[in-house]
PDB file of C-alpha atoms in Angstrom:
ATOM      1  CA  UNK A 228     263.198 109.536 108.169  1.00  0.00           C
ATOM      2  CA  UNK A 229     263.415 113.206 107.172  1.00  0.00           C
ATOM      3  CA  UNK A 230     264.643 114.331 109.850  1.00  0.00           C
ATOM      4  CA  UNK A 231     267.608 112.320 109.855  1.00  0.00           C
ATOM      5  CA  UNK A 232     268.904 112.849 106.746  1.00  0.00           C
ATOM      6  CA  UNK A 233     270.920 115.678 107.693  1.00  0.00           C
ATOM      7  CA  UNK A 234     273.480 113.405 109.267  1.00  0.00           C
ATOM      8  CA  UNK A 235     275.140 112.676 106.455  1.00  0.00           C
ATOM      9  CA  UNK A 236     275.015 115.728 104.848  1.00  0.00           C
ATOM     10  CA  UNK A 237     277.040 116.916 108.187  1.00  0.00           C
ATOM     11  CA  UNK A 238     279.607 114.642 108.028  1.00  0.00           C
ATOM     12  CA  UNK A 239     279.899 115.254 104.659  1.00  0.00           C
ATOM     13  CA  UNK A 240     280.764 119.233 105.111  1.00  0.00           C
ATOM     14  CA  UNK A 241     283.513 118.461 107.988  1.00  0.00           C
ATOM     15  CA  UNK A 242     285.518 115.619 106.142  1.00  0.00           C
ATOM     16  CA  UNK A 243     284.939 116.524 102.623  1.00  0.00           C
ATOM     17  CA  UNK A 244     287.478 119.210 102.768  1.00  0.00           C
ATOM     18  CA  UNK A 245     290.062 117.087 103.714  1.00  0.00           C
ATOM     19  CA  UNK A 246     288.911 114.164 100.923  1.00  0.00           C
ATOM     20  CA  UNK A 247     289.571 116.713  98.272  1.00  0.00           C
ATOM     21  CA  UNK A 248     293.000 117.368  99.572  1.00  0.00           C
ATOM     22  CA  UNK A 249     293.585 113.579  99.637  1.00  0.00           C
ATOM     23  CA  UNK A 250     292.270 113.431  95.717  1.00  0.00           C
ATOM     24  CA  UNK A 251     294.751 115.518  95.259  1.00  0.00           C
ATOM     25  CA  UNK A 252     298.148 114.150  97.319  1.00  0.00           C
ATOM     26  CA  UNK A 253     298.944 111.555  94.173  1.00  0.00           C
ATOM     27  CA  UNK A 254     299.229 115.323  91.816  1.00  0.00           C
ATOM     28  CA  UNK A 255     297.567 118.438  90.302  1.00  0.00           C
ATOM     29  CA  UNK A 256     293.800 117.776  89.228  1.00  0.00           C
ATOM     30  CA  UNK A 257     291.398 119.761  87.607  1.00  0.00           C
ATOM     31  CA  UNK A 258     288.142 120.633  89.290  1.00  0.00           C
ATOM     32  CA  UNK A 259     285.796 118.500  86.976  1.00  0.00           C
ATOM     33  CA  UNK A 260     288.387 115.797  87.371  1.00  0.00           C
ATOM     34  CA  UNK A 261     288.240 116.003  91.280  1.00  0.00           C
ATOM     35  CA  UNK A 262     284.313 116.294  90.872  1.00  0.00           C
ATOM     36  CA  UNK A 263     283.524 113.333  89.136  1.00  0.00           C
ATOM     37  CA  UNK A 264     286.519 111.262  90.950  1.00  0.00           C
ATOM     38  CA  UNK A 265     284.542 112.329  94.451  1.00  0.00           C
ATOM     39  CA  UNK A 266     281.563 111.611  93.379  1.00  0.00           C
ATOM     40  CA  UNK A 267     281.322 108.985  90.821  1.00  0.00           C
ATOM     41  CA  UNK A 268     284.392 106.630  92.353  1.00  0.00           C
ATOM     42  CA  UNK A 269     283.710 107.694  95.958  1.00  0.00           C
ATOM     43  CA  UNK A 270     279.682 109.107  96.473  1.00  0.00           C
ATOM     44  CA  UNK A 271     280.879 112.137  98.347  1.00  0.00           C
ATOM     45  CA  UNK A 272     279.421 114.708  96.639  1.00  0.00           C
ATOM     46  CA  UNK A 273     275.656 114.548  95.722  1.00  0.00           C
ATOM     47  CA  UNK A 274     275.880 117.994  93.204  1.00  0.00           C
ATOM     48  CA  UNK A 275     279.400 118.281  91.621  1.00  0.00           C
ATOM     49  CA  UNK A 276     279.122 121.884  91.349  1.00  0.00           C
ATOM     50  CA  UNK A 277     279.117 122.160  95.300  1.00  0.00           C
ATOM     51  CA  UNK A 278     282.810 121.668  94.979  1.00  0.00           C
ATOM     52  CA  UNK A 279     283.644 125.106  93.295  1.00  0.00           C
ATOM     53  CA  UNK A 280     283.181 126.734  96.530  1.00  0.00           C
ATOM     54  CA  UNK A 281     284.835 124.472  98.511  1.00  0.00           C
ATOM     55  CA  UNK A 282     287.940 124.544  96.361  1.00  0.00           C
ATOM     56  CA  UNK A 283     288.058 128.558  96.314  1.00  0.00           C
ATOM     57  CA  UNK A 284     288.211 128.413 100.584  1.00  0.00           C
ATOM     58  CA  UNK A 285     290.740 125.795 100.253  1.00  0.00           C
ATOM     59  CA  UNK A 286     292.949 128.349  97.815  1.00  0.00           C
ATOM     60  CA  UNK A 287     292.038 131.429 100.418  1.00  0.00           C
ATOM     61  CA  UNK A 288     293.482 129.063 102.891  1.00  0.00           C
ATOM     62  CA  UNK A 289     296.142 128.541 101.266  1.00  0.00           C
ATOM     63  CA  UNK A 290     295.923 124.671 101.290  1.00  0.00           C
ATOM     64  CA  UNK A 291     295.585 124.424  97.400  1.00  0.00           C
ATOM     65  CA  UNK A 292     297.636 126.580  94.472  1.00  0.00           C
ATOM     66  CA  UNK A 293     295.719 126.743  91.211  1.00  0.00           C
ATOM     67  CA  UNK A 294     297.810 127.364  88.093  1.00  0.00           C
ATOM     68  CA  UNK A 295     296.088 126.984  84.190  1.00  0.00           C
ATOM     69  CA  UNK A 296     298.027 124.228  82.198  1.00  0.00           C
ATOM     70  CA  UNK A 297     297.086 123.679  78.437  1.00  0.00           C
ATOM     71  CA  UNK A 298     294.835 120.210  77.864  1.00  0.00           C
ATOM     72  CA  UNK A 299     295.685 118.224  75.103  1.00  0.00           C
ATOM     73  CA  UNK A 300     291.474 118.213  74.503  1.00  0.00           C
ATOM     74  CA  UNK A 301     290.490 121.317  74.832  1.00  0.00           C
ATOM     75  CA  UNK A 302     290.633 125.079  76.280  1.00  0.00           C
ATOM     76  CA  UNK A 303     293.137 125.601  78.873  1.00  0.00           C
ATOM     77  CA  UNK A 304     292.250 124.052  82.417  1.00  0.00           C
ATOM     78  CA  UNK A 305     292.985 125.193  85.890  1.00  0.00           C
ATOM     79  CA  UNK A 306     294.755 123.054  87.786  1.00  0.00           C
ATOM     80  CA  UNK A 307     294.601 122.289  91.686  1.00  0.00           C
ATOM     81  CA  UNK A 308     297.808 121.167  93.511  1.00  0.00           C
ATOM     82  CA  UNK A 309     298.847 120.652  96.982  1.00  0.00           C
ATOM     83  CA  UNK A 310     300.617 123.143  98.982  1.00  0.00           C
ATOM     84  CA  UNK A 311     302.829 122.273 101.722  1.00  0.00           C
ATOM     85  CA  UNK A 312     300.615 123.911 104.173  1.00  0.00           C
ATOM     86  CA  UNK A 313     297.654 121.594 102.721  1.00  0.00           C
ATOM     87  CA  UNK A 314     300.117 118.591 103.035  1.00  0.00           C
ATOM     88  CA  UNK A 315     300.127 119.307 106.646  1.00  0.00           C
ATOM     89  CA  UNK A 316     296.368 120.368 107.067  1.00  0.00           C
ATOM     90  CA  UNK A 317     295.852 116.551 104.990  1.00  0.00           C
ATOM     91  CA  UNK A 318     298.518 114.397 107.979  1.00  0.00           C
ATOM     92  CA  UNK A 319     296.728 116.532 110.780  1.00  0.00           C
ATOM     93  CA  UNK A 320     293.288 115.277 109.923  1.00  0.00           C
ATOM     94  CA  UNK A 321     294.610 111.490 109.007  1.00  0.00           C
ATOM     95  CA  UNK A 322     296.390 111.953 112.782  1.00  0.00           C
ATOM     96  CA  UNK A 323     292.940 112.655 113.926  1.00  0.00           C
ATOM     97  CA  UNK A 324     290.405 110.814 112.037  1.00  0.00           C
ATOM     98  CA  UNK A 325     291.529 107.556 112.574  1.00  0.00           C
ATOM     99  CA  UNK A 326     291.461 107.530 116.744  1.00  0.00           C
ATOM    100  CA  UNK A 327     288.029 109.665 116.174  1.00  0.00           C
ATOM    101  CA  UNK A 328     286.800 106.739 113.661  1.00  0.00           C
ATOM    102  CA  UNK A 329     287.818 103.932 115.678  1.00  0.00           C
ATOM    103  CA  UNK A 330     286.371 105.597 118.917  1.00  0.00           C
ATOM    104  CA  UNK A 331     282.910 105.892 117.502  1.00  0.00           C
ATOM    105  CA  UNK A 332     282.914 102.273 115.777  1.00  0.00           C
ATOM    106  CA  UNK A 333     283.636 101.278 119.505  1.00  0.00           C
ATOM    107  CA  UNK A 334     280.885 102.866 120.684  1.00  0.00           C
ATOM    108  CA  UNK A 335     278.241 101.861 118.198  1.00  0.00           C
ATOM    109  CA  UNK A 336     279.761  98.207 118.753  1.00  0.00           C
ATOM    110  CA  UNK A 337     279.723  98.128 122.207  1.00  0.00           C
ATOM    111  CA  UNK A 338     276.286  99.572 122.460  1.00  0.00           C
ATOM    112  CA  UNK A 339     274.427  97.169 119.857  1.00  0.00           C
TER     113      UNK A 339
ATOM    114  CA  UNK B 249     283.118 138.092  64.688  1.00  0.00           C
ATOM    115  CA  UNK B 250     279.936 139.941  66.614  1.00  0.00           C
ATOM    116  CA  UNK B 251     277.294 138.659  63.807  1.00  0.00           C
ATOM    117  CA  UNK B 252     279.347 135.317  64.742  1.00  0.00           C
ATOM    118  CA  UNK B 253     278.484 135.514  68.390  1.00  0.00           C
ATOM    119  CA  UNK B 254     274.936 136.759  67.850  1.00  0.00           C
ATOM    120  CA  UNK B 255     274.139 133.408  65.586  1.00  0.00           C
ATOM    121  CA  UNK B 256     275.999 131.162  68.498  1.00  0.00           C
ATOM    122  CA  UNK B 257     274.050 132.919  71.196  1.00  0.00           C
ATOM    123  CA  UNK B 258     271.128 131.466  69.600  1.00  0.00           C
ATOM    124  CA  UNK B 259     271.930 127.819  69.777  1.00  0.00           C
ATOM    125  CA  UNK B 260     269.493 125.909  72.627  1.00  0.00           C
ATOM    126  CA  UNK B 261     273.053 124.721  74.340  1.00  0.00           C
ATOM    127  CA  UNK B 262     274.025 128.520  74.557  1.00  0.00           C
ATOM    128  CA  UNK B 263     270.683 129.488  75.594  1.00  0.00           C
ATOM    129  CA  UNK B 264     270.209 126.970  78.732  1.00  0.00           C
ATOM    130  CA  UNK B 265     274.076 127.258  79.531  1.00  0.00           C
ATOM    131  CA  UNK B 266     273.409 131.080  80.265  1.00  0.00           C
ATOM    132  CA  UNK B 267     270.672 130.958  81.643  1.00  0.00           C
ATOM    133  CA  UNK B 268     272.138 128.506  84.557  1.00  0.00           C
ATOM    134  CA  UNK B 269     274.156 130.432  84.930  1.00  0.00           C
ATOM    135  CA  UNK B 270     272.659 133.578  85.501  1.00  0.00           C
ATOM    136  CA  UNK B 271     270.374 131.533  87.908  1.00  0.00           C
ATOM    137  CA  UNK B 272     273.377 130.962  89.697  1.00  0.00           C
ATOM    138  CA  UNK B 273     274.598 134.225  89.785  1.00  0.00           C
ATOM    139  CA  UNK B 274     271.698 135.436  91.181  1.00  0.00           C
ATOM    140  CA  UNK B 275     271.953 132.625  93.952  1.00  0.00           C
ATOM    141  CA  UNK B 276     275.253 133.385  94.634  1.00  0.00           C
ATOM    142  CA  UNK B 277     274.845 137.226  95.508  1.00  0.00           C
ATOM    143  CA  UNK B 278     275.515 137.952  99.140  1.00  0.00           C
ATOM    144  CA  UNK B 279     278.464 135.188  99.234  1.00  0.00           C
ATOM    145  CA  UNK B 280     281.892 135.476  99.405  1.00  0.00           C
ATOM    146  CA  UNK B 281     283.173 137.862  96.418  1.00  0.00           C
ATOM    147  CA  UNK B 282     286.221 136.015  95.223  1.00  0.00           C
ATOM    148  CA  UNK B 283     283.686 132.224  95.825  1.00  0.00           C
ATOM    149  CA  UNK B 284     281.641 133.482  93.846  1.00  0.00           C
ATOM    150  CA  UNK B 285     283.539 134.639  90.849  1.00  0.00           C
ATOM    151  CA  UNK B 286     285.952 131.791  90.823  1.00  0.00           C
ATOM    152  CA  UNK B 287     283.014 129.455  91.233  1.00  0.00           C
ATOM    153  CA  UNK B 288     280.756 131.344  88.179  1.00  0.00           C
ATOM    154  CA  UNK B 289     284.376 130.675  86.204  1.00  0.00           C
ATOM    155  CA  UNK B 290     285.020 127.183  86.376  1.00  0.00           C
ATOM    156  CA  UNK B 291     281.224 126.702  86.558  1.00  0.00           C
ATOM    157  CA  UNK B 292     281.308 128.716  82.748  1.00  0.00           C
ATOM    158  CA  UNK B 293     283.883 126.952  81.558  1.00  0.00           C
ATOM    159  CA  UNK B 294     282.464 123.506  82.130  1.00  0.00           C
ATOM    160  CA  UNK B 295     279.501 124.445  80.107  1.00  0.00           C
ATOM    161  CA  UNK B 296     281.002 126.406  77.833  1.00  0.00           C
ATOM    162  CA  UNK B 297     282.910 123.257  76.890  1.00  0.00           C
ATOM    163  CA  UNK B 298     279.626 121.660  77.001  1.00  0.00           C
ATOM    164  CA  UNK B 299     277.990 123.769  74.123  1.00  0.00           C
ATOM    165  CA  UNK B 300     281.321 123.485  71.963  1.00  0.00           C
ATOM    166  CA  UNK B 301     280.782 119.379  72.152  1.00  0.00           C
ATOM    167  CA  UNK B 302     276.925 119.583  71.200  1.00  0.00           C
ATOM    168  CA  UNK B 303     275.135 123.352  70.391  1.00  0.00           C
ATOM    169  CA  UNK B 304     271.847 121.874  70.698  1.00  0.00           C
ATOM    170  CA  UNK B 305     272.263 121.331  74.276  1.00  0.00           C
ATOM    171  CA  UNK B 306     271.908 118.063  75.421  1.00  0.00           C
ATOM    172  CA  UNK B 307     275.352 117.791  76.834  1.00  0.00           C
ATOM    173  CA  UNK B 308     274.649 121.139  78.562  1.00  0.00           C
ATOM    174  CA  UNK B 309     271.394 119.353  79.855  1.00  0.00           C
ATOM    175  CA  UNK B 310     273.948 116.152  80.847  1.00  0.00           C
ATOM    176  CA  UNK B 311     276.323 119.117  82.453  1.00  0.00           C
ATOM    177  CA  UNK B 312     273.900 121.132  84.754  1.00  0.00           C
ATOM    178  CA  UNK B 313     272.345 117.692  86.216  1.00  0.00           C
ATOM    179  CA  UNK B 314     276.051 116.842  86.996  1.00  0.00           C
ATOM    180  CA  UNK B 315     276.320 120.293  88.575  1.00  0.00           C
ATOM    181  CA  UNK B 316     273.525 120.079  90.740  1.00  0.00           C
ATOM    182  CA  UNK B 317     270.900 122.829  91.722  1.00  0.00           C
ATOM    183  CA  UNK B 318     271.870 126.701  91.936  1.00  0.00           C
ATOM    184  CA  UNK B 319     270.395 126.847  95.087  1.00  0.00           C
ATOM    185  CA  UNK B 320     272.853 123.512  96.476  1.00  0.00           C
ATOM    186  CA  UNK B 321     275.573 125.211  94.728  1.00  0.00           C
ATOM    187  CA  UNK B 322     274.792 128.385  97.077  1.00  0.00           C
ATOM    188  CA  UNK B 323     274.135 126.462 100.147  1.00  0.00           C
ATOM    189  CA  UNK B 324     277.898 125.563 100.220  1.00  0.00           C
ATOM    190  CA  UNK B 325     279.406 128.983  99.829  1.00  0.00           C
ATOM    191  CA  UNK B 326     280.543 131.497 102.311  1.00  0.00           C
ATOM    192  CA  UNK B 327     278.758 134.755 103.204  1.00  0.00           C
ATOM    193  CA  UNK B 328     279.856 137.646 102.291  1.00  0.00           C
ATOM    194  CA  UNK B 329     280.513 138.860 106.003  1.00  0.00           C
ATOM    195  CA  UNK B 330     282.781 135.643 106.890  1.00  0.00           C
ATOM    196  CA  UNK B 331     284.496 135.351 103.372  1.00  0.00           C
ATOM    197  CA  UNK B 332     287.266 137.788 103.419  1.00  0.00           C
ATOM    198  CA  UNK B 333     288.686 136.806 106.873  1.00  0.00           C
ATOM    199  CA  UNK B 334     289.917 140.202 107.744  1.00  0.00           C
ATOM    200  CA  UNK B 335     287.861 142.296 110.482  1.00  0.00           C
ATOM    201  CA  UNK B 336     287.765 144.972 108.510  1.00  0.00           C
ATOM    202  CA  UNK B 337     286.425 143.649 105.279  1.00  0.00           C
ATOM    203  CA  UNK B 338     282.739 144.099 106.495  1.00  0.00           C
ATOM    204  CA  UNK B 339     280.957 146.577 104.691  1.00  0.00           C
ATOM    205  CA  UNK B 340     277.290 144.375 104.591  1.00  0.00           C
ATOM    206  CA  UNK B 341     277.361 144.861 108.330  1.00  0.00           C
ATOM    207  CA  UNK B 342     277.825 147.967 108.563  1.00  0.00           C
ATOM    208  CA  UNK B 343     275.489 148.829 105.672  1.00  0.00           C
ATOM    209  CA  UNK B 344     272.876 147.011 108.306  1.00  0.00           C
ATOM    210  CA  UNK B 345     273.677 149.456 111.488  1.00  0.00           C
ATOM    211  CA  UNK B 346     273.192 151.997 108.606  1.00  0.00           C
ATOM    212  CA  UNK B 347     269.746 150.625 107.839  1.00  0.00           C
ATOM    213  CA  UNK B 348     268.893 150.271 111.933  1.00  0.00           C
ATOM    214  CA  UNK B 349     270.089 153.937 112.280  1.00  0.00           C
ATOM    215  CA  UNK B 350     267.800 155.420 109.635  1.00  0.00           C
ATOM    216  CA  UNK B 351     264.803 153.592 110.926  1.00  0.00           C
ATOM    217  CA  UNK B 352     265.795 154.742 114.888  1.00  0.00           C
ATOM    218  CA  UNK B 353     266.116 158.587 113.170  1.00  0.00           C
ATOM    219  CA  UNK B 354     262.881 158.332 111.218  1.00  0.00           C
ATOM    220  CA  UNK B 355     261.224 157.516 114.714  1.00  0.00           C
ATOM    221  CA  UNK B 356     262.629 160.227 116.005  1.00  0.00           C
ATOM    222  CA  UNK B 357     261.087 162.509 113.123  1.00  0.00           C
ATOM    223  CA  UNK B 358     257.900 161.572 114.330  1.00  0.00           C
ATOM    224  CA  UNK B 359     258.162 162.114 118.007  1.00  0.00           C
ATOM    225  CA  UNK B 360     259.839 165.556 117.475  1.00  0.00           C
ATOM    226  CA  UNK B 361     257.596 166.662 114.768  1.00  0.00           C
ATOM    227  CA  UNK B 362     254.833 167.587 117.977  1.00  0.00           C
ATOM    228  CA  UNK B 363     258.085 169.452 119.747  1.00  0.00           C
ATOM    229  CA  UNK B 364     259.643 170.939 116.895  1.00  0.00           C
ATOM    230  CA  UNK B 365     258.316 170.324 113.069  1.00  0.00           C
ATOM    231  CA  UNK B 366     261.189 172.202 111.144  1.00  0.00           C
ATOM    232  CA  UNK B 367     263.504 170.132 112.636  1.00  0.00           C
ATOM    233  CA  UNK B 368     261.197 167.185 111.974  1.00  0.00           C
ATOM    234  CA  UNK B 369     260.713 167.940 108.373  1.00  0.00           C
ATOM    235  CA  UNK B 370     264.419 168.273 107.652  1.00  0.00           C
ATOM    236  CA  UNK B 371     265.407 164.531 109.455  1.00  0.00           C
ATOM    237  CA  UNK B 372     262.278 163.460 107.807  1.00  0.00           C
ATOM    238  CA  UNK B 373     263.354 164.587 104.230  1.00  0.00           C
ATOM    239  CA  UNK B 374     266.618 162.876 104.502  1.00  0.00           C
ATOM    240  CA  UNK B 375     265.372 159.220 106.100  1.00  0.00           C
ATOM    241  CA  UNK B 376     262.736 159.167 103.435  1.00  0.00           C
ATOM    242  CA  UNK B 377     265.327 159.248 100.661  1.00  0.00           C
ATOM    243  CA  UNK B 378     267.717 157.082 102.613  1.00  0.00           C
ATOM    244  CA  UNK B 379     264.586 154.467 103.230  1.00  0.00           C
ATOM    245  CA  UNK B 380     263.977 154.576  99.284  1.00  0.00           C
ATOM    246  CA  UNK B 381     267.820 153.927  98.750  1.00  0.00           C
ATOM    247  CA  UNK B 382     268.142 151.291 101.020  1.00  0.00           C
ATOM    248  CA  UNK B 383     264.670 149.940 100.463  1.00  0.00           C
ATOM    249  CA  UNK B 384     266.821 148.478  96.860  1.00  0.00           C
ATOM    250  CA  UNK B 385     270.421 147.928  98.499  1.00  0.00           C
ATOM    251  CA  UNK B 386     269.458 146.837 102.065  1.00  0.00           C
ATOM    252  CA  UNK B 387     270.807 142.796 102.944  1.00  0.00           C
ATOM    253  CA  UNK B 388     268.536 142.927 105.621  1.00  0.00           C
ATOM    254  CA  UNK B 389     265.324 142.956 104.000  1.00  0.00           C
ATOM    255  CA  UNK B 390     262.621 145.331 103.350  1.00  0.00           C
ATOM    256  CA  UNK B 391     260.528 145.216 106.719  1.00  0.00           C
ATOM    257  CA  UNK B 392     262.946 148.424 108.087  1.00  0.00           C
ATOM    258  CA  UNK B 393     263.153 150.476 105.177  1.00  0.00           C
ATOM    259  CA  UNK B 394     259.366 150.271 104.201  1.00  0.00           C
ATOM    260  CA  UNK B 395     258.989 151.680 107.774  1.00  0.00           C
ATOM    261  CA  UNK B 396     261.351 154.234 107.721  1.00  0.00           C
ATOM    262  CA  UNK B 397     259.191 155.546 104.832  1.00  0.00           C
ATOM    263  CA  UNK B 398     256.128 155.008 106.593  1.00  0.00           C
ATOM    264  CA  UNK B 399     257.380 157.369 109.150  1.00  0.00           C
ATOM    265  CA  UNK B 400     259.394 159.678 107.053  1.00  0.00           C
ATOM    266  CA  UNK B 401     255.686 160.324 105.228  1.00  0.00           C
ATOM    267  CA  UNK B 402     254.130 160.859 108.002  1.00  0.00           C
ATOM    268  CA  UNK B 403     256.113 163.042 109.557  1.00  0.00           C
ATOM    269  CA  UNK B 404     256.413 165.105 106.198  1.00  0.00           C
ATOM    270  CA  UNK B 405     252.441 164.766 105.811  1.00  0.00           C
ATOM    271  CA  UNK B 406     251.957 165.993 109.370  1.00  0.00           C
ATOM    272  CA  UNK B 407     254.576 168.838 108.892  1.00  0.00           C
ATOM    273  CA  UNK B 408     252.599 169.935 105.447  1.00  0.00           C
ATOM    274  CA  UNK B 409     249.425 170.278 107.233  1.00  0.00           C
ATOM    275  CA  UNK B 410     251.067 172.284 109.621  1.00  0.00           C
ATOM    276  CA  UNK B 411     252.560 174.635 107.375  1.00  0.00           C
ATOM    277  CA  UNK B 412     249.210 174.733 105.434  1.00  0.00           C
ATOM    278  CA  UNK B 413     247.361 175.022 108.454  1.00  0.00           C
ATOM    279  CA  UNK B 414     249.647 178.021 109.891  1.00  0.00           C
ATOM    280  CA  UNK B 415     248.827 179.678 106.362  1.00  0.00           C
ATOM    281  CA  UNK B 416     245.477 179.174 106.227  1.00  0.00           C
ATOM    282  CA  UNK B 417     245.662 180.909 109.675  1.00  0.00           C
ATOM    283  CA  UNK B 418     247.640 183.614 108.931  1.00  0.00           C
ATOM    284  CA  UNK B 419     245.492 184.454 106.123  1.00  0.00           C
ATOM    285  CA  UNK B 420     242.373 185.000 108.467  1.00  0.00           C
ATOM    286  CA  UNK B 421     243.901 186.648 110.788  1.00  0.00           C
ATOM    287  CA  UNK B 422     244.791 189.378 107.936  1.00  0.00           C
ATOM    288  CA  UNK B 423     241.828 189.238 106.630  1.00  0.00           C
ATOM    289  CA  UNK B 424     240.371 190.438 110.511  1.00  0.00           C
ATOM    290  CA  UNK B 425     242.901 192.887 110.132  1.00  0.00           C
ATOM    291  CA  UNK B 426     241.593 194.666 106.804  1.00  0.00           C
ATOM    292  CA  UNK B 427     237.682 194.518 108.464  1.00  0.00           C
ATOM    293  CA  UNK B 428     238.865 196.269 111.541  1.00  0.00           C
ATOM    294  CA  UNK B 429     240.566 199.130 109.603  1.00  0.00           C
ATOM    295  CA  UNK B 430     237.673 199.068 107.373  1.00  0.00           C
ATOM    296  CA  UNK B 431     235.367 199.215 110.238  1.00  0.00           C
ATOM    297  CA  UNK B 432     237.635 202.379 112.096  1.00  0.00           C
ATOM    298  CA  UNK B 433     237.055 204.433 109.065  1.00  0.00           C
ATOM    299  CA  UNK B 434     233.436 203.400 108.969  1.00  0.00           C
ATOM    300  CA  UNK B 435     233.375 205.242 112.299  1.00  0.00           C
ATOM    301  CA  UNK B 436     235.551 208.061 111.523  1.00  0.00           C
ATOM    302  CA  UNK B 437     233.772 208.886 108.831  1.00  0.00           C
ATOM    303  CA  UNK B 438     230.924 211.245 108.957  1.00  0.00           C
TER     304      UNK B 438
END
């Protein structure tokens, strides 16, 4: 079984990117805010503080702007929003995705 | 305020949140820079908040198993090499073809100490001290330092025999000196 296991943890690394970008196409989040909505609504990611990293590349990228806002419970948070270039990155990857999802279902389905 | 900061320093949620966090810092070294320091930030600030809810430290507890492991957290980041994205911006490997270079001129201490020791003892002297330096700082382990010490003390080992050797020699040879003038005015004598 063990040797399997890394499957998931694959697909994980190439899509989660983009999933974190989708979290944030409704508005600005903060990063615990994104972690617990990726992990505890959707499963995505098994240690929330794996995200950190993942959001930094995504601000070197230039897909993400970060900007602190004062919280109405609390010290200060930094926020994560959108750029236009991540807006892009996001429709490229739906554009993709969904022929690359359907093509392996039809695989798998016309292989069982 | 610093008598303040001492007594909060001691609460269990202070003491568990820093020392996560200095776990993670360690796991984090050799990453990506700016990764690194933005992740230790929000990272801080989580359980910073964390300590301010509860100092005893149960919600710091309820915060690092949220978090994950240090070790997951520094699976996920970039190396340092990769992480600036500019071809220029890579001093680790060049600190490595530094580390290569001293081990290749340590070797060649030792083959030229039987040609030439002076020469030997000088590239020797300055590997040694490199090895020791880099022995601390290298990225890629110990295995080429350590042997660029090795060498480097042989070679200086080998060149301090030789010296004390040549001494030692140059001392008898005086010494046969001062018996054959003693012995020509043993014979002049009478």
């Amino acid at each position: 079984m063990d040797e399997f296991s890394g499957v998931l943890v694959q697909l994980r690394k190439g899509a989660l990117q983009y999933c974190v970008l989708a979290c944030l196409r409704p508005g600005a989040s903060y990063g615990r805010q994104l972690a617990q909505q990726l992990s505890e609504e959707h499963g995505l990611l098994e240690s929330q503080g794996t995200l950190y990293p993942l959001l930094s590349r995504l601000r070197k990228q230039g897909w993400v702007s970060t900007a602190w806002q004062e919280s109405a419970s609390g010290p200060p948070r930094r926020y994560y929003e959108l750029t236009e270039l991540g807006h892009r990155a996001l429709e490229a990857f739906e554009q993709d995705w969904t022929p690359f999802r359907d093509d392996v279902d039809a695989v798998l389905n016309a292989t069982r | 305020m610093s008598t303040e900061k001492s007594k909060m320093s001691e609460t269990p949620g202070q003491q568990l949140a820093e020392a996560y966090l200095r776990d993670l810092e360690r796991a984090l070294s050799g990453t990506d820079p700016r990764e690194r320091e933005e992740t230790l930030a929000e990272i801080e600030d989580q359980l910073r908040d964390a300590e301010a809810v509860d100092p005893q430290g149960a919600e710091v507890r309820r915060v690092i198993d949220r978090l994950g492991s240090v070790e997951a957290i520094a699976a996920v980041a970039s190396p340092d090499e990769h992480g600036t994205g500019t071809p220029a911006a890579v001093p680790g490997r060049q600190k490595d073809w530094f580390v290569i270079g001293t081990t290749i001129l340590s070797g060649v201490a030792l083959v030229t100490t039987f040609l030439f020791f002076p020469v030997a003892a000088v590239i020797a002297l300055v590997t040694f001290v490199l090895g020791i330096v880099q022995l601390f700082t290298s990225r890629m382990g110990k295995v080429l330092p350590v042997l660029s010490i090795v060498f480097s003390a042989i070679v200086l080992v080998l060149v301090a025999l030789a010296i004390i050797g040549l001494l030692a020699w140059q001392e008898t040879d005086s010494s046969y000196e001062i018996i054959e003038d003693d012995a020509g005015e043993v014979e002049e004598g009478p």
